[in-house]
Short mmCIF file of C-alpha atoms in Angstrom, two decimals:
data_model
loop_
_atom_site.label_atom_id
_atom_site.label_comp_id
_atom_site.label_asym_id
_atom_site.label_seq_id
_atom_site.Cartn_x
_atom_site.Cartn_y
_atom_site.Cartn_z
CA ALA R 677 21.91 137.60 214.92
CA PRO R 678 20.09 135.65 212.16
CA LYS R 679 23.21 135.47 210.01
CA VAL R 680 25.21 133.90 212.85
CA MET R 681 22.45 131.38 213.60
CA ILE R 682 22.34 130.39 209.91
CA LYS R 683 26.09 129.78 210.01
CA ALA R 684 25.76 127.60 213.12
CA THR R 685 22.85 125.69 211.57
CA GLY R 686 24.87 125.00 208.44
CA PHE R 687 27.86 123.87 210.46
CA ARG R 688 26.16 121.13 212.46
CA PRO R 689 25.21 118.79 209.56
CA ARG R 690 28.81 118.80 208.36
CA LEU R 691 29.98 118.04 211.89
CA ALA R 692 27.75 114.96 212.00
CA ASP R 693 29.79 113.33 209.24
CA THR R 694 33.05 113.58 211.20
CA LYS R 695 34.54 112.20 214.40
CA TRP R 696 34.00 115.55 216.14
CA THR R 697 31.16 116.18 218.61
CA GLU R 698 29.85 119.52 219.76
CA ASP R 699 30.53 120.64 223.32
CA PRO R 700 27.36 120.60 225.48
CA THR R 701 27.87 124.28 226.41
CA SER R 702 28.09 125.30 222.73
CA PRO R 703 27.18 127.72 221.28
CA LYS R 704 27.90 130.69 223.50
CA ASP R 705 26.56 134.16 222.73
CA CYS R 706 28.98 137.03 223.33
CA LEU R 707 26.21 139.59 222.64
CA GLY R 708 28.53 141.45 220.28
CA ASP R 709 30.94 142.22 223.14
CA ILE R 710 34.58 141.72 222.09
CA ASP R 711 35.81 141.33 225.67
CA LEU R 712 33.17 138.71 226.40
CA PHE R 713 34.09 136.94 223.15
CA TYR R 714 37.72 136.55 224.26
CA GLU R 715 36.67 135.38 227.72
CA GLN R 716 34.51 132.67 226.14
CA LEU R 717 37.26 131.77 223.64
CA GLU R 718 39.79 131.24 226.43
CA GLU R 719 37.22 129.32 228.48
CA PHE R 720 36.74 126.86 225.63
CA ALA R 721 40.51 126.67 224.93
CA ALA R 722 41.26 125.89 228.57
CA ASP R 723 38.84 122.94 228.57
CA PRO R 724 40.95 119.76 228.10
CA ASN R 725 38.01 118.09 226.33
CA VAL R 726 37.88 120.75 223.62
CA GLY R 727 40.11 120.09 220.61
CA ALA R 728 38.81 122.69 218.17
CA ILE R 729 36.98 126.03 218.29
CA LEU R 730 35.00 127.46 215.38
CA PRO R 731 33.74 130.98 216.05
CA VAL R 732 30.91 131.72 213.59
CA GLY R 733 31.19 135.49 213.99
CA ALA R 734 33.81 138.15 213.41
CA TRP R 735 33.90 139.58 216.92
CA GLY R 736 37.54 138.66 217.48
CA PHE R 737 38.55 140.53 214.31
CA LEU R 738 36.66 143.78 214.86
CA THR R 739 39.72 145.32 216.49
CA ASP R 740 43.21 146.08 215.23
CA ASP R 741 44.74 144.56 218.37
CA SER R 742 45.56 140.90 217.73
CA THR R 743 47.56 140.32 220.91
CA ARG R 744 44.64 138.82 222.82
CA TRP R 745 44.08 136.27 220.07
CA THR R 746 47.78 135.40 219.79
CA SER R 747 48.20 135.11 223.56
CA ILE R 748 45.36 132.57 223.78
CA LYS R 749 46.79 130.59 220.84
CA ASP R 750 50.28 130.66 222.38
CA LYS R 751 48.86 129.50 225.71
CA TYR R 752 46.85 126.66 224.16
CA PRO R 753 48.75 125.66 220.98
CA ASN R 754 47.10 122.23 220.71
CA VAL R 755 43.63 123.69 220.21
CA THR R 756 42.63 124.08 216.55
CA ILE R 757 40.90 127.40 215.80
CA VAL R 758 39.09 128.01 212.52
CA ALA R 759 38.06 131.59 211.72
CA SER R 760 34.85 132.35 209.84
CA GLU R 761 35.70 135.75 208.37
CA THR R 762 38.17 137.08 205.81
CA LEU R 763 38.85 140.42 207.42
CA PRO R 764 42.44 141.70 207.08
CA ILE R 765 43.36 140.88 210.68
CA ALA R 766 42.08 137.30 210.21
CA LEU R 767 44.20 136.87 207.09
CA GLU R 768 47.21 138.29 208.94
CA LEU R 769 46.74 135.86 211.84
CA MET R 770 46.35 133.04 209.30
CA ASN R 771 49.64 133.95 207.65
CA ARG R 772 51.36 134.07 211.04
CA GLY R 773 50.07 130.62 211.99
CA TYR R 774 47.64 131.77 214.70
CA VAL R 775 44.58 130.58 212.77
CA ASP R 776 44.49 126.94 211.68
CA GLY R 777 41.77 127.36 209.10
CA LEU R 778 39.72 130.14 207.59
CA VAL R 779 36.32 130.14 205.88
CA GLY R 780 34.56 133.34 204.96
CA GLN R 781 32.82 135.45 202.36
CA LEU R 782 34.69 137.84 200.10
CA PRO R 783 33.31 141.29 200.98
CA PHE R 784 34.65 142.81 197.77
CA ASN R 785 32.55 140.44 195.66
CA MET R 786 29.49 141.17 197.76
CA GLY R 787 29.91 144.91 197.33
CA GLU R 788 30.61 144.61 193.60
CA LEU R 789 27.46 142.57 192.96
CA SER R 790 25.38 144.97 195.06
CA ILE R 791 26.53 147.99 193.04
CA GLU R 792 25.89 146.17 189.77
CA ALA R 793 22.33 145.37 190.89
CA LEU R 794 21.70 148.99 191.95
CA TRP R 795 23.05 150.27 188.64
CA ASP R 796 20.79 147.95 186.69
CA LEU R 797 17.80 149.25 188.67
CA HIS R 798 18.90 152.82 187.99
CA GLN R 799 18.97 152.03 184.27
CA GLY R 800 15.40 150.87 184.50
CA GLN R 801 16.10 147.21 184.09
CA GLN R 802 13.76 144.77 185.73
CA ILE R 803 15.52 142.53 188.24
CA GLU R 804 13.79 139.41 189.34
CA GLU R 805 14.07 138.27 192.93
CA TYR R 806 17.26 136.29 193.04
CA ILE R 807 19.74 135.07 195.62
CA TRP R 808 23.08 136.50 194.64
CA GLY R 809 25.74 133.95 195.50
CA THR R 810 29.26 135.11 196.28
CA SER R 811 32.44 133.11 196.36
CA PHE R 812 33.79 131.74 199.58
CA MET R 813 37.38 131.72 200.65
CA GLU R 814 38.52 128.50 202.25
CA VAL R 815 42.10 128.34 203.49
CA LEU R 816 43.72 125.62 205.56
CA LEU R 817 47.17 125.19 206.99
CA PHE R 818 47.21 121.87 205.14
CA PRO R 819 47.72 119.30 206.43
CA LEU R 820 46.56 120.07 209.94
CA GLU R 821 48.31 117.00 211.32
CA LEU R 822 51.58 115.76 209.89
CA PRO R 823 52.70 112.17 210.51
CA ASP R 824 55.92 111.62 212.36
CA VAL R 825 58.85 111.99 210.02
CA ASN R 826 60.59 108.67 209.50
CA MET R 827 63.66 109.55 207.49
CA ASP R 828 65.89 106.75 206.23
CA TYR R 829 69.38 108.21 205.91
CA ASN R 830 70.86 104.92 204.65
CA TYR R 831 73.61 105.00 207.25
CA ILE R 832 76.48 102.55 206.84
CA GLY R 833 75.97 101.26 210.37
CA LYS R 834 77.70 98.01 211.27
CA LEU R 835 78.64 97.45 207.64
CA ALA R 836 81.55 99.80 208.34
CA ILE R 837 83.18 96.98 210.32
CA LEU R 838 83.41 94.93 207.12
CA GLY R 839 85.15 97.86 205.43
CA TYR R 840 87.68 98.13 208.25
CA VAL R 841 88.38 94.40 208.13
CA MET R 842 88.83 94.39 204.36
CA PHE R 843 91.13 97.40 204.50
CA GLY R 844 93.12 95.77 207.27
CA LEU R 845 93.61 92.60 205.22
CA ILE R 846 94.67 94.53 202.10
CA ALA R 847 96.93 96.87 204.08
CA ALA R 848 98.58 93.93 205.88
CA SER R 849 99.10 92.10 202.56
CA SER R 850 100.51 95.17 200.80
CA ILE R 851 102.90 96.03 203.62
CA GLY R 852 103.86 92.38 204.03
CA PHE R 853 104.64 91.93 200.32
CA ALA R 854 106.51 95.24 200.18
CA THR R 855 108.58 94.20 203.23
CA TRP R 856 109.27 90.78 201.74
CA THR R 857 110.38 92.42 198.47
CA TYR R 858 112.77 94.73 200.33
CA VAL R 859 114.24 91.89 202.38
CA LYS R 860 114.64 89.62 199.33
CA ARG R 861 115.73 92.40 196.96
CA THR R 862 119.14 90.77 196.42
CA LYS R 863 117.68 87.45 195.30
CA ARG R 864 117.97 86.79 191.60
CA ILE R 865 114.25 86.28 190.89
CA VAL R 866 113.34 89.41 192.86
CA ARG R 867 116.00 91.50 191.09
CA ALA R 868 114.65 90.24 187.78
CA SER R 869 111.16 91.32 188.78
CA GLN R 870 112.40 94.86 189.48
CA PRO R 871 111.87 95.49 193.23
CA MET R 872 111.17 99.19 192.81
CA PHE R 873 108.14 98.51 190.63
CA LEU R 874 106.95 95.74 192.94
CA VAL R 875 107.01 98.15 195.89
CA MET R 876 105.16 100.76 193.76
CA ILE R 877 102.42 98.22 193.05
CA CYS R 878 102.09 97.44 196.77
CA ALA R 879 101.94 101.16 197.59
CA GLY R 880 99.31 101.84 194.89
CA VAL R 881 97.11 98.98 196.07
CA LEU R 882 97.40 100.23 199.66
CA ILE R 883 96.37 103.76 198.63
CA MET R 884 93.42 102.47 196.60
CA ALA R 885 92.29 100.28 199.50
CA SER R 886 92.37 103.31 201.81
CA THR R 887 89.25 104.61 200.05
CA MET R 888 87.27 102.14 202.17
CA ILE R 889 88.01 104.23 205.27
CA PRO R 890 86.28 107.47 204.15
CA LEU R 891 83.51 105.39 202.57
CA THR R 892 82.55 104.15 206.05
CA MET R 893 82.17 107.71 207.41
CA ASP R 894 78.72 109.33 207.57
CA ASP R 895 77.02 111.93 209.75
CA GLN R 896 75.64 109.30 212.12
CA TYR R 897 78.89 109.34 214.08
CA TYR R 898 80.98 112.09 212.44
CA SER R 899 80.62 115.84 212.07
CA GLN R 900 79.67 117.54 208.83
CA ARG R 901 83.22 118.81 208.39
CA ALA R 902 84.67 115.31 208.85
CA THR R 903 82.28 113.81 206.30
CA ASP R 904 83.06 116.61 203.84
CA ILE R 905 86.78 115.88 204.14
CA ALA R 906 86.14 112.15 203.75
CA CYS R 907 84.04 112.77 200.62
CA ARG R 908 86.72 114.96 199.03
CA SER R 909 89.47 112.44 199.77
CA LEU R 910 87.79 109.62 197.80
CA PRO R 911 88.76 110.68 194.25
CA TRP R 912 92.28 111.54 195.37
CA CYS R 913 92.94 108.19 197.03
CA MET R 914 91.41 106.25 194.16
CA SER R 915 93.13 108.17 191.36
CA ILE R 916 96.56 108.29 193.04
CA GLY R 917 96.44 104.61 193.98
CA PHE R 918 95.25 103.55 190.52
CA THR R 919 97.87 105.69 188.76
CA THR R 920 100.69 104.42 190.98
CA THR R 921 99.74 100.75 190.49
CA PHE R 922 99.25 100.84 186.74
CA ALA R 923 102.22 103.15 186.18
CA ALA R 924 104.41 100.43 187.71
CA LEU R 925 102.72 97.67 185.66
CA PHE R 926 103.01 99.71 182.46
CA SER R 927 106.64 100.56 183.18
CA LYS R 928 107.49 96.90 183.76
CA THR R 929 105.75 95.92 180.53
CA TRP R 930 107.38 98.75 178.58
CA ARG R 931 110.84 97.90 179.91
CA GLY R 932 110.44 94.22 179.04
CA ASN R 933 109.26 95.18 175.57
CA LYS R 934 112.28 97.40 175.03
CA LYS R 935 114.65 94.60 176.10
CA PHE R 936 113.12 92.10 173.69
CA HIS R 937 113.31 94.49 170.78
CA LYS R 938 116.95 95.52 171.15
#
């Protein structure tokens, strides 16, 4: 058909500006036969050297049955297929992901302009010979090729070892000082320093230092539930540890102040 040949002629100059080359057996003429069209479509899709197919006619969309189109696309998913019509079935296949690109005229605009021209003639208006241009619809599943996703999750990684070591040092110091205070609680200088408050300070520091454990937990090695629990425990450990430590320091200061002002 002349219209189809014009489409093919307009396609080739644009192809020359790209990395694509036309297959030697292209184009094929299906003679308006839908069955022959699908045979030729699958023949091209099965060719390992063919990366894209651009039918310039609407033969594949002149039926309400889209299963033949979808079966070919499912069988050869790596082949890019661009439709050249905006018929309802083509738009449906586009929305379902079975057409990778779509370029076509808008039939509604064509019909509207035709009726307007006929009405003007009926009214006796003189219409000069003119090419009536209609809009084109161009739709792409953009982008056609996505780069590999390289997501940086900012995992703690081996830095967690430093957290464990620091917590171990603080925990050992806190427990060691608390033990020493308990053992030496009868000594005069320790009794004067109020052993109960000293142990509270050691306990508060230990609780605050424990926040380094959940801070080292992320979903690289732990489940989502475990990381959720670790995240929720942070404010509790920090606030309880801080309150315990400074409550003891404040109490010691307050008690000393009361003694000096008696």
